[in-house]
mmCIF file of C-alpha atoms in Angstrom:
data_model
loop_
_atom_site.group_PDB
_atom_site.id
_atom_site.type_symbol
_atom_site.label_atom_id
_atom_site.label_comp_id
_atom_site.label_asym_id
_atom_site.label_seq_id
_atom_site.Cartn_x
_atom_site.Cartn_y
_atom_site.Cartn_z
ATOM 1 C CA MET A 879 16.597 1.972 0.095
ATOM 2 C CA LYS A 880 16.155 4.315 -2.840
ATOM 3 C CA ARG A 881 13.459 6.971 -2.698
ATOM 4 C CA SER A 882 12.171 5.782 -6.082
ATOM 5 C CA THR A 883 11.589 2.294 -4.625
ATOM 6 C CA LEU A 884 9.605 3.724 -1.722
ATOM 7 C CA GLU A 885 7.531 5.797 -4.111
ATOM 8 C CA GLN A 886 6.695 2.685 -6.140
ATOM 9 C CA ALA A 887 5.756 0.716 -3.032
ATOM 10 C CA PHE A 888 3.633 3.343 -1.358
ATOM 11 C CA TYR A 889 2.089 5.326 -4.221
ATOM 12 C CA ARG A 890 -0.358 4.093 -6.831
ATOM 13 C CA GLU A 891 -2.595 6.770 -8.285
ATOM 14 C CA GLY A 892 -6.032 5.313 -8.988
ATOM 15 C CA ALA A 893 -4.999 1.674 -8.518
ATOM 16 C CA GLY A 894 -5.284 1.544 -4.712
ATOM 17 C CA TYR A 895 -2.521 -1.027 -4.457
ATOM 18 C CA GLY A 896 1.226 -0.455 -4.501
ATOM 19 C CA LEU A 897 3.734 -3.355 -4.495
ATOM 20 C CA GLY A 898 1.901 -5.345 -1.822
ATOM 21 C CA TRP A 899 0.375 -2.476 0.146
ATOM 22 C CA VAL A 900 -3.239 -1.301 0.105
ATOM 23 C CA ILE A 901 -3.303 2.481 -0.264
ATOM 24 C CA ASP A 902 -6.429 4.502 0.491
ATOM 25 C CA GLU A 903 -7.801 7.322 2.615
ATOM 26 C CA LYS A 904 -9.958 7.352 5.732
ATOM 27 C CA HIS A 905 -11.024 10.429 7.679
ATOM 28 C CA ASP A 906 -9.052 12.585 5.204
ATOM 29 C CA ARG A 907 -5.781 10.763 5.985
ATOM 30 C CA LYS A 908 -3.737 8.489 3.750
ATOM 31 C CA ARG A 909 -3.554 4.857 4.927
ATOM 32 C CA ILE A 910 -0.977 2.278 3.853
ATOM 33 C CA TYR A 911 -1.574 -1.249 5.132
ATOM 34 C CA HIS A 912 -1.884 -4.946 4.391
ATOM 35 C CA GLY A 913 -4.501 -7.224 5.937
ATOM 36 C CA GLY A 914 -2.185 -10.255 6.158
ATOM 37 C CA ALA A 915 -3.994 -12.509 3.654
ATOM 38 C CA TYR A 916 -2.783 -13.562 0.204
ATOM 39 C CA ARG A 917 -4.141 -16.313 -2.063
ATOM 40 C CA GLY A 918 -4.556 -19.218 0.333
ATOM 41 C CA PHE A 919 -2.459 -17.740 3.151
ATOM 42 C CA ARG A 920 -3.478 -15.746 6.209
ATOM 43 C CA SER A 921 -1.392 -14.358 9.068
#
């Protein structure tokens, strides 16, 4: 996978969401995750 693709997926300045992943910080550490739910679906 290209580095540029990873940067798009896991970095969104100000938006908090990058190509399907929630991106935020907790306890001064970057978190990248997805809760498993999407418009009528839940896993």
